[in-house]
Amino acid sequence: MDHITFLVAVVIVTALAFDFTNGFHDTANAMATSIATGALKPRTAVLISGVLNIGGAFLSTEVAKTISGGIVDDALVTPGMIFAGLVGAILWNLLTWLLGLPSSSSHALFGGLIGAVWVGAGERGVHFDKVVEKVLIPAVASPIVAGVAALLATYLAYKITARARQDSVPKGFRFGRIASASLVSLAHGTNDAQKTMGVITLTLISAGALGHDAGPPVWVIASAGLAIGLGTYLGGWRIIRTMGKGLTDIQSPQGFAAEAAATTVILTSAHLGFALSTTQVCSGGILGAGLGRRLAEVRWGTAGRMVIAWLVTLPAAALVGGVSASVVKHGGTFGTVVIALCAAAVAAFIVLASRRNPVRADNVNDAHEVTVRAAAPTTVGTVA
């Protein structure tokens, strides 16, 4: 415990804060289509998802090892760099949540870390070959694979049930939807909670509390799982609205196909140690499901904005992480405090801005898009 300095403790708390934002940012991945189709009530959906995210955190640590000793050189990383990278990731998560954009929490984390380590340790601190292999290639391939699989599964689902009693088809798929959505939640916990485990493990390695190439201790696994589970239960209603109603009008067979495809891709990648974006995989599955029923069912304007967010996530988070790392590097403890205060101020502003047009469990299915009004309504709702 002598290695756990104040800065290391601050980094661990910040990492768990990112994990919490990851949870509510990505709740839509598992439950948006279940909520949109009425298979589950909103609050029931996020409770199930939160519990299964916690359980999923204990299934594997391969992705955590990719983060703690794969994309950056753990011998050159300092806790200050990791703190700066987490700031970039958290602020990007909050901004895209405010806008209702299902961007990648994973790529926000990778971008923040890469930018911070590059500024703090130089180019040699980043393993760009691993970034390409473990991050960029899966980022391109995974949503395409999930989309194609969901398209084919949707086509087959409608083909197989074409002669069945149409009043019984939605009911049958409803139970399948609950199972498939639960599996996505379990897979999300397996994949995304590990990223925070990897960050905390990297911090402990950089502080000398763990040896190089060490895996995450049990307390790290448990705390990361709990943080992402709590964030998931809070419910990222703004992004749930976009993914459930903004991309396509999802019917039960489509939702089942999208979630089954996403689960397969996420669990396979987690087993192989690929730290892919569950948001991109699930979005690809929903798009594929929309195409599988009818081309016109996809709202391409919303899809286009999502793709733009995907493209700018990693460099945007890297920029914030790099600037933060520069301040921390040259300002020491004072610089760290300045960055922490600035980040807290920006986060508070974003949360207050979200109250101008609150999205909650009771109105999540009301409209297709999330907007931020210029003036606050007379009734102040809860945070979306």
XYZ file of C-alpha atoms in Angstrom:
384
model
C 0.000 0.000 0.000
C 3.028 2.328 0.270
C 2.848 2.736 -3.518
C -0.694 4.149 -3.371
C 0.127 7.863 -3.309
C -2.455 10.642 -3.323
C -2.092 11.054 -7.104
C -2.545 7.316 -7.667
C -5.683 7.389 -5.514
C -6.998 10.358 -7.528
C -6.347 8.482 -10.781
C -8.172 5.377 -9.519
C -11.193 7.460 -8.480
C -11.124 9.247 -11.850
C -10.936 5.902 -13.662
C -14.004 4.677 -11.779
C -15.755 7.959 -12.650
C -15.032 7.246 -16.304
C -16.376 3.719 -15.811
C -19.555 5.214 -14.383
C -19.984 7.502 -17.417
C -19.247 4.519 -19.655
C -22.127 2.685 -17.989
C -24.815 5.307 -18.537
C -23.389 6.298 -21.922
C -23.624 2.713 -23.170
C -26.865 1.516 -21.537
C -28.457 2.021 -24.943
C -26.221 -0.666 -26.433
C -28.099 -3.384 -24.600
C -31.514 -1.998 -23.850
C -32.480 0.648 -26.440
C -34.321 -1.754 -28.728
C -35.990 -3.602 -25.838
C -37.316 -0.308 -24.496
C -38.310 0.967 -27.950
C -40.313 -2.189 -28.751
C -41.905 -2.429 -25.310
C -40.294 -5.772 -24.530
C -39.170 -4.343 -21.188
C -40.216 -1.345 -19.146
C -37.457 1.287 -19.068
C -36.589 1.020 -15.373
C -36.717 -2.776 -15.436
C -34.447 -2.798 -18.483
C -31.705 -0.672 -16.919
C -31.857 -2.662 -13.665
C -31.360 -5.962 -15.499
C -28.609 -4.417 -17.608
C -26.813 -2.994 -14.570
C -26.776 -6.304 -12.707
C -25.539 -8.227 -15.756
C -22.833 -5.637 -16.442
C -21.454 -6.323 -12.976
C -21.543 -10.072 -13.623
C -19.890 -9.693 -17.015
C -16.925 -7.900 -15.453
C -15.810 -11.183 -13.875
C -15.865 -13.297 -17.055
C -12.561 -12.276 -18.638
C -9.489 -10.035 -18.277
C -8.011 -10.285 -21.777
C -9.141 -6.803 -22.813
C -7.800 -5.364 -19.541
C -4.374 -6.811 -20.348
C -4.513 -5.227 -23.812
C -4.997 -1.802 -22.194
C -2.553 -2.183 -19.309
C 0.319 -3.496 -21.407
C -0.681 -3.326 -25.060
C -1.383 0.061 -26.609
C 1.074 2.042 -24.437
C 4.459 1.287 -22.883
C 3.737 0.752 -19.187
C 7.400 1.427 -18.357
C 7.071 5.020 -19.571
C 3.579 5.849 -18.339
C 3.022 7.891 -15.172
C -0.149 8.302 -13.087
C -0.300 11.940 -14.215
C -0.522 10.884 -17.862
C -3.289 8.408 -17.095
C -5.216 11.084 -15.191
C -4.939 13.447 -18.163
C -6.123 10.759 -20.559
C -9.134 9.977 -18.376
C -10.114 13.651 -18.335
C -10.261 13.652 -22.130
C -12.368 10.488 -22.156
C -14.850 11.652 -19.498
C -15.464 15.053 -21.091
C -16.053 13.504 -24.522
C -18.474 10.975 -23.014
C -20.450 13.740 -21.326
C -20.544 15.946 -24.429
C -21.804 13.189 -26.709
C -24.311 12.102 -24.049
C -25.667 15.666 -23.963
C -26.123 15.565 -27.742
C -27.633 12.078 -27.637
C -24.888 10.690 -29.867
C -23.936 7.033 -29.303
C -20.207 7.577 -29.753
C -17.599 5.137 -28.501
C -16.626 5.347 -24.824
C -13.849 2.902 -25.631
C -12.340 5.096 -28.325
C -12.675 8.121 -26.058
C -10.578 6.250 -23.495
C -8.027 5.080 -26.060
C -7.787 8.542 -27.578
C -7.335 10.229 -24.203
C -4.603 7.774 -23.178
C -2.788 7.939 -26.516
C -2.794 11.745 -26.551
C -1.657 11.998 -22.934
C 1.117 9.401 -23.248
C 2.317 10.837 -26.558
C 2.694 14.295 -24.985
C 4.026 13.004 -21.687
C 6.446 10.300 -22.865
C 6.919 10.969 -26.560
C 6.065 8.876 -29.591
C 7.880 5.837 -28.213
C 5.361 5.652 -25.365
C 2.586 4.545 -27.732
C 2.595 1.139 -29.459
C 1.018 2.251 -32.714
C 1.189 -1.228 -34.221
C -0.979 -2.502 -31.364
C -3.314 0.473 -31.743
C -3.867 -0.492 -35.374
C -4.221 -4.212 -34.623
C -6.304 -4.075 -31.442
C -8.269 -0.830 -31.891
C -8.483 0.591 -35.416
C -9.038 -2.603 -37.411
C -11.747 -3.878 -35.011
C -13.324 -0.401 -35.114
C -13.837 -0.708 -38.856
C -14.623 -4.415 -39.061
C -16.860 -5.006 -36.032
C -19.869 -2.799 -36.944
C -19.782 -4.123 -40.504
C -19.742 -7.742 -39.331
C -22.525 -7.071 -36.818
C -24.557 -5.167 -39.430
C -24.322 -7.891 -42.042
C -25.153 -10.592 -39.495
C -28.159 -8.622 -38.236
C -29.346 -7.944 -41.795
C -29.310 -11.648 -42.656
C -30.865 -12.636 -39.337
C -33.649 -10.071 -39.774
C -34.392 -11.272 -43.287
C -34.555 -14.889 -42.095
C -36.690 -13.981 -39.082
C -39.358 -12.356 -41.269
C -39.089 -15.121 -43.860
C -39.554 -17.885 -41.295
C -42.479 -16.186 -39.555
C -44.240 -14.981 -42.728
C -46.942 -17.684 -42.489
C -47.273 -17.641 -38.717
C -50.126 -15.935 -36.925
C -49.058 -12.309 -36.944
C -50.528 -11.608 -33.517
C -48.341 -14.316 -31.964
C -45.032 -13.343 -33.633
C -44.329 -10.221 -31.514
C -45.145 -12.100 -28.322
C -42.777 -14.927 -29.204
C -39.954 -12.596 -30.087
C -40.568 -10.548 -26.943
C -39.187 -13.341 -24.757
C -36.278 -13.820 -27.140
C -35.613 -10.078 -26.961
C -35.329 -10.171 -23.181
C -32.788 -12.989 -23.413
C -30.777 -11.352 -26.216
C -30.745 -7.938 -24.494
C -29.541 -9.591 -21.292
C -26.709 -11.262 -23.194
C -25.673 -7.916 -24.670
C -25.520 -6.474 -21.137
C -23.385 -9.400 -19.991
C -21.107 -8.950 -23.002
C -20.863 -5.214 -22.394
C -19.704 -5.808 -18.836
C -17.170 -8.319 -20.108
C -15.767 -5.909 -22.691
C -16.135 -2.384 -21.311
C -15.590 -2.886 -17.587
C -12.265 -4.447 -18.485
C -11.092 -1.168 -19.994
C -11.282 0.549 -16.640
C -9.657 -2.488 -15.036
C -6.830 -2.089 -17.525
C -6.442 1.621 -16.746
C -6.317 1.055 -12.982
C -3.897 -1.844 -13.449
C -1.720 0.367 -15.668
C -1.752 3.015 -12.931
C -0.683 0.497 -10.297
C 2.088 -0.785 -12.568
C 3.349 2.748 -13.235
C 3.394 3.422 -9.479
C 5.300 0.213 -8.749
C 2.417 -1.425 -6.879
C 2.215 -4.223 -9.457
C 4.814 -5.879 -11.652
C 4.952 -5.424 -15.413
C 2.434 -7.534 -17.364
C 0.385 -8.084 -14.189
C -3.333 -8.726 -14.477
C -6.003 -6.784 -12.553
C -6.390 -7.707 -8.855
C -9.779 -8.925 -7.636
C -10.611 -5.605 -5.946
C -10.002 -3.808 -9.245
C -12.328 -6.203 -11.093
C -15.047 -5.802 -8.444
C -14.860 -1.999 -8.253
C -14.857 -1.593 -12.047
C -17.848 -3.916 -12.370
C -19.773 -2.063 -9.669
C -19.041 1.371 -11.172
C -20.196 0.418 -14.669
C -23.238 -1.358 -13.229
C -24.317 1.710 -11.257
C -23.816 3.927 -14.287
C -25.892 1.547 -16.382
C -28.741 1.615 -13.865
C -28.784 5.418 -13.966
C -29.802 5.045 -17.592
C -28.395 7.130 -20.433
C -31.890 8.022 -21.620
C -30.729 10.563 -24.201
C -28.709 7.976 -26.113
C -31.336 5.278 -25.561
C -33.780 7.547 -27.402
C -31.399 7.951 -30.354
C -30.610 4.263 -30.716
C -34.118 3.018 -29.988
C -36.109 5.531 -32.036
C -33.637 7.651 -33.972
C -32.001 5.109 -36.275
C -34.957 2.987 -37.324
C -38.412 1.954 -36.132
C -37.415 -1.308 -34.521
C -39.836 -4.233 -34.394
C -39.340 -7.274 -32.168
C -37.776 -9.587 -34.804
C -35.323 -6.842 -35.773
C -34.376 -6.155 -32.172
C -33.722 -9.822 -31.520
C -31.558 -10.112 -34.644
C -29.566 -6.953 -33.836
C -28.836 -8.012 -30.264
C -27.944 -11.597 -31.154
C -25.458 -10.380 -33.769
C -23.947 -7.800 -31.401
C -23.548 -10.299 -28.563
C -21.703 -12.765 -30.797
C -19.269 -10.135 -32.043
C -18.594 -8.609 -28.604
C -18.015 -11.884 -26.744
C -15.783 -13.265 -29.490
C -13.683 -10.099 -29.527
C -13.433 -9.984 -25.733
C -12.115 -13.557 -25.729
C -9.455 -12.557 -28.288
C -8.480 -9.411 -26.378
C -9.763 -6.944 -28.983
C -10.859 -3.779 -27.176
C -13.599 -2.907 -29.633
C -16.382 -0.373 -29.276
C -19.594 -1.997 -28.103
C -21.431 1.156 -29.193
C -20.292 0.743 -32.776
C -21.094 -2.968 -32.774
C -24.616 -2.452 -31.429
C -25.257 0.499 -33.740
C -24.098 -1.591 -36.681
C -26.474 -4.347 -35.603
C -29.420 -1.932 -35.427
C -28.602 -0.476 -38.841
C -28.347 -3.972 -40.303
C -31.682 -4.910 -38.760
C -33.278 -1.849 -40.331
C -31.872 -2.719 -43.740
C -33.018 -6.302 -43.345
C -36.662 -5.236 -43.242
C -36.725 -2.317 -45.667
C -34.157 0.242 -46.838
C -36.446 3.148 -46.030
C -36.567 2.146 -42.360
C -33.100 3.597 -41.691
C -32.827 7.329 -40.889
C -29.589 8.065 -42.663
C -29.275 11.596 -41.279
C -28.965 10.262 -37.745
C -26.665 7.479 -38.929
C -24.444 10.047 -40.642
C -24.089 12.118 -37.474
C -23.179 8.977 -35.561
C -20.461 8.064 -38.055
C -19.005 11.574 -37.838
C -18.930 11.238 -34.045
C -17.167 7.879 -34.401
C -14.512 9.401 -36.663
C -13.713 12.364 -34.421
C -13.951 10.606 -31.046
C -10.410 9.258 -30.867
C -8.623 12.419 -32.118
C -10.866 14.747 -30.064
C -10.239 12.821 -26.838
C -6.535 12.597 -27.739
C -6.381 16.377 -28.113
C -7.952 16.992 -24.695
C -5.784 14.289 -23.145
C -2.655 15.750 -24.724
C -3.404 19.301 -23.554
C -4.210 18.019 -20.071
C -0.999 15.990 -19.978
C 1.026 19.048 -20.965
C -0.455 21.067 -18.097
C 0.097 18.213 -15.638
C 3.645 17.606 -16.878
C 4.751 21.229 -16.569
C 2.565 22.243 -13.638
C 3.042 19.258 -11.364
C 0.560 19.070 -8.505
C -0.730 22.574 -9.248
C -1.308 21.623 -12.883
C -3.169 18.491 -11.849
C -5.454 20.534 -9.587
C -6.107 23.048 -12.374
C -7.066 20.312 -14.835
C -9.292 18.641 -12.236
C -11.119 21.903 -11.491
C -11.539 22.758 -15.179
C -12.873 19.282 -15.928
C -15.317 19.474 -13.015
C -16.554 22.872 -14.218
C -17.114 21.646 -17.772
C -18.860 18.503 -16.518
C -21.165 20.574 -14.300
C -22.013 22.872 -17.219
C -22.919 19.876 -19.404
C -25.159 18.366 -16.727
C -26.941 21.703 -16.227
C -27.378 22.077 -19.995
C -29.008 18.633 -20.138
C -31.776 19.864 -17.821
C -33.022 22.244 -20.507
C -34.472 19.291 -22.382
C -34.531 16.334 -19.998
C -34.970 12.800 -21.311
C -36.253 10.371 -18.710
C -37.657 6.873 -18.441
C -41.182 8.227 -18.906
C -40.502 10.128 -22.151
C -37.636 8.182 -23.714
C -39.852 6.843 -26.524
C -41.563 10.160 -27.294
C -39.374 11.495 -30.116
C -36.719 10.468 -32.596
C -33.964 12.927 -31.759
C -32.466 14.616 -28.718
C -32.215 18.406 -28.807
C -30.841 20.963 -26.380
C -33.104 23.966 -26.094
C -31.746 27.453 -25.556
C -33.999 28.141 -22.579
C -34.953 25.946 -19.655
C -38.566 24.744 -19.419
C -40.691 25.653 -16.446
C -40.504 22.130 -15.036
C -37.041 20.887 -14.182
C -36.618 17.140 -14.700
C -34.021 14.707 -13.589
C -30.743 14.253 -15.383
C -31.180 12.162 -18.528
